[in-house]
PDB file of C-alpha atoms in Angstrom:
ATOM      1  CA  MET D   1      -1.325  28.199 116.717  1.00 56.00           C
ATOM      2  CA  ASN D   2      -4.258  28.116 114.329  1.00 61.00           C
ATOM      3  CA  GLU D   3      -3.943  26.081 111.177  1.00 72.00           C
ATOM      4  CA  PHE D   4      -6.265  25.712 108.224  1.00 80.00           C
ATOM      5  CA  PHE D   5      -6.662  22.108 107.167  1.00 91.00           C
ATOM      6  CA  ALA D   6      -9.502  22.358 104.678  1.00 94.00           C
ATOM      7  CA  THR D   7     -12.241  24.690 103.516  1.00 94.00           C
ATOM      8  CA  THR D   8     -15.766  24.222 102.276  1.00 95.00           C
ATOM      9  CA  ALA D   9     -14.282  24.549  98.791  1.00 97.00           C
ATOM     10  CA  ASP D  10     -12.734  21.113  99.392  1.00 97.00           C
ATOM     11  CA  VAL D  11     -16.157  19.705 100.221  1.00 97.00           C
ATOM     12  CA  TYR D  12     -17.798  21.154  97.115  1.00 97.00           C
ATOM     13  CA  ARG D  13     -14.799  20.316  94.948  1.00 97.00           C
ATOM     14  CA  LEU D  14     -15.060  16.665  95.983  1.00 97.00           C
ATOM     15  CA  THR D  15     -18.829  16.551  95.433  1.00 97.00           C
ATOM     16  CA  GLY D  16     -18.268  17.989  91.955  1.00 97.00           C
ATOM     17  CA  GLU D  17     -20.314  21.121  92.644  1.00 97.00           C
ATOM     18  CA  LEU D  18     -17.455  23.623  92.525  1.00 97.00           C
ATOM     19  CA  ASP D  19     -16.715  24.591  88.954  1.00 96.00           C
ATOM     20  CA  PRO D  20     -12.934  24.928  88.504  1.00 94.00           C
ATOM     21  CA  ALA D  21     -13.563  28.295  86.842  1.00 96.00           C
ATOM     22  CA  HIS D  22     -14.980  29.538  90.159  1.00 96.00           C
ATOM     23  CA  ASP D  23     -12.366  27.866  92.375  1.00 96.00           C
ATOM     24  CA  LEU D  24     -10.211  30.979  92.597  1.00 96.00           C
ATOM     25  CA  HIS D  25      -8.618  30.886  96.054  1.00 95.00           C
ATOM     26  CA  PRO D  26      -5.606  28.744  96.931  1.00 96.00           C
ATOM     27  CA  ALA D  27      -6.231  25.545  98.844  1.00 96.00           C
ATOM     28  CA  ALA D  28      -5.918  25.833 102.633  1.00 94.00           C
ATOM     29  CA  ASP D  29      -2.501  24.177 102.573  1.00 94.00           C
ATOM     30  CA  GLY D  30      -1.406  25.851  99.350  1.00 95.00           C
ATOM     31  CA  GLY D  31      -1.426  22.450  97.666  1.00 96.00           C
ATOM     32  CA  ALA D  32      -3.056  21.027  94.586  1.00 97.00           C
ATOM     33  CA  LYS D  33      -6.791  21.085  94.026  1.00 97.00           C
ATOM     34  CA  ASP D  34      -7.150  17.608  92.582  1.00 97.00           C
ATOM     35  CA  ALA D  35      -9.315  14.914  94.188  1.00 97.00           C
ATOM     36  CA  ALA D  36      -6.428  13.197  96.003  1.00 98.00           C
ATOM     37  CA  ALA D  37      -5.176  16.442  97.576  1.00 97.00           C
ATOM     38  CA  THR D  38      -8.730  17.405  98.484  1.00 98.00           C
ATOM     39  CA  ARG D  39      -9.301  14.056 100.233  1.00 98.00           C
ATOM     40  CA  ARG D  40      -5.980  14.502 102.058  1.00 97.00           C
ATOM     41  CA  ARG D  41      -7.037  17.918 103.391  1.00 96.00           C
ATOM     42  CA  LEU D  42     -10.465  16.690 104.486  1.00 96.00           C
ATOM     43  CA  ALA D  43      -8.850  13.718 106.229  1.00 96.00           C
ATOM     44  CA  ARG D  44      -6.396  15.960 108.095  1.00 95.00           C
ATOM     45  CA  MET D  45      -9.276  18.106 109.255  1.00 93.00           C
ATOM     46  CA  ILE D  46     -10.648  15.164 111.258  1.00 94.00           C
ATOM     47  CA  GLY D  47      -7.304  13.690 112.318  1.00 94.00           C
ATOM     48  CA  LEU D  48      -7.031  10.973 109.690  1.00 96.00           C
ATOM     49  CA  ASP D  49      -4.997  10.210 106.614  1.00 97.00           C
ATOM     50  CA  ALA D  50      -6.633   9.920 103.207  1.00 97.00           C
ATOM     51  CA  ARG D  51      -5.551   6.260 103.103  1.00 97.00           C
ATOM     52  CA  ASP D  52      -7.746   5.539 106.157  1.00 98.00           C
ATOM     53  CA  ALA D  53     -10.824   5.373 103.903  1.00 97.00           C
ATOM     54  CA  ASP D  54     -11.492   4.750 100.241  1.00 97.00           C
ATOM     55  CA  GLU D  55     -12.619   7.332  97.690  1.00 97.00           C
ATOM     56  CA  SER D  56     -16.307   6.497  98.089  1.00 97.00           C
ATOM     57  CA  ASP D  57     -16.063   6.982 101.872  1.00 97.00           C
ATOM     58  CA  TRP D  58     -14.496  10.424 101.407  1.00 97.00           C
ATOM     59  CA  LEU D  59     -17.209  11.349  98.924  1.00 98.00           C
ATOM     60  CA  ALA D  60     -19.851  10.205 101.431  1.00 97.00           C
ATOM     61  CA  PHE D  61     -18.113  12.308 104.107  1.00 97.00           C
ATOM     62  CA  ALA D  62     -18.132  15.364 101.824  1.00 97.00           C
ATOM     63  CA  ASN D  63     -21.808  14.831 101.014  1.00 97.00           C
ATOM     64  CA  ALA D  64     -22.674  14.476 104.712  1.00 97.00           C
ATOM     65  CA  TRP D  65     -20.736  17.658 105.515  1.00 95.00           C
ATOM     66  CA  ARG D  66     -22.551  19.435 102.683  1.00 96.00           C
ATOM     67  CA  GLU D  67     -25.947  18.355 103.999  1.00 96.00           C
ATOM     68  CA  LEU D  68     -25.080  19.525 107.521  1.00 95.00           C
ATOM     69  CA  GLN D  69     -23.941  22.881 106.178  1.00 94.00           C
ATOM     70  CA  LEU D  70     -27.125  23.301 104.146  1.00 94.00           C
ATOM     71  CA  ASP D  71     -29.230  22.350 107.187  1.00 94.00           C
ATOM     72  CA  GLU D  72     -27.392  24.969 109.254  1.00 93.00           C
ATOM     73  CA  LEU D  73     -27.916  27.620 106.582  1.00 93.00           C
ATOM     74  CA  GLN D  74     -31.612  26.730 106.319  1.00 93.00           C
ATOM     75  CA  ALA D  75     -32.052  26.930 110.093  1.00 92.00           C
ATOM     76  CA  SER D  76     -30.361  30.340 110.171  1.00 91.00           C
ATOM     77  CA  SER D  77     -32.497  31.564 107.303  1.00 89.00           C
ATOM     78  CA  ASN D  78     -35.646  30.338 109.042  1.00 88.00           C
ATOM     79  CA  ALA D  79     -34.614  32.061 112.274  1.00 87.00           C
ATOM     80  CA  CYS D  80     -34.081  35.344 110.446  1.00 84.00           C
ATOM     81  CA  SER D  81     -37.415  34.995 108.685  1.00 77.00           C
ATOM     82  CA  SER D  82     -39.293  34.300 111.905  1.00 75.00           C
ATOM     83  CA  GLN D  83     -37.663  37.293 113.598  1.00 71.00           C
ATOM     84  CA  ARG D  84     -38.649  39.448 110.684  1.00 67.00           C
ATOM     85  CA  ARG D  85     -42.255  38.228 110.819  1.00 66.00           C
ATOM     86  CA  SER D  86     -42.499  38.874 114.562  1.00 64.00           C
ATOM     87  CA  ARG D  87     -41.595  42.554 114.210  1.00 64.00           C
ATOM     88  CA  PRO D  88     -44.285  45.016 113.184  1.00 65.00           C
ATOM     89  CA  ARG D  89     -43.985  45.888 109.546  1.00 65.00           C
ATOM     90  CA  ARG D  90     -43.125  49.419 108.667  1.00 67.00           C
ATOM     91  CA  ARG D  91     -44.064  50.789 105.344  1.00 72.00           C
ATOM     92  CA  TRP D  92     -40.955  51.482 103.341  1.00 68.00           C
ATOM     93  CA  SER D  93     -40.674  54.743 101.514  1.00 67.00           C
ATOM     94  CA  PRO D  94     -37.785  55.781  99.339  1.00 66.00           C
ATOM     95  CA  PRO D  95     -35.462  58.435 100.703  1.00 67.00           C
ATOM     96  CA  ALA D  96     -36.116  61.997  99.663  1.00 62.00           C
ATOM     97  CA  VAL D  97     -33.586  63.282  97.179  1.00 62.00           C
ATOM     98  CA  ALA D  98     -33.006  67.004  96.797  1.00 59.00           C
ATOM     99  CA  THR D  99     -31.733  68.244  93.504  1.00 60.00           C
ATOM    100  CA  SER D 100     -31.296  71.625  92.013  1.00 62.00           C
ATOM    101  CA  TRP D 101     -32.469  72.259  88.500  1.00 59.00           C
ATOM    102  CA  PRO D 102     -30.846  75.048  86.509  1.00 57.00           C
TER     103      PRO D 102
END
């Protein structure tokens, strides 16, 4: 059985980068979106309890996760860019549009 423990929203919520106005989806466990509940979800994701580390450790964990995610996104973006550069460029032309004028 699959179970959602946490989402990247928890990471960005804990780092302070997710504006509550943009935090629209329910938490993975349907729980609160405060810092304590966020730490609890992140801890469960790696088989721990929130009490196994202090707040600064959980913030460091969230920041490390964030950096790894950004590195992964950058690597993917670079791979796409290099693939695009290796293909011959075709000149783009807008599609022809037929209209009838009365």
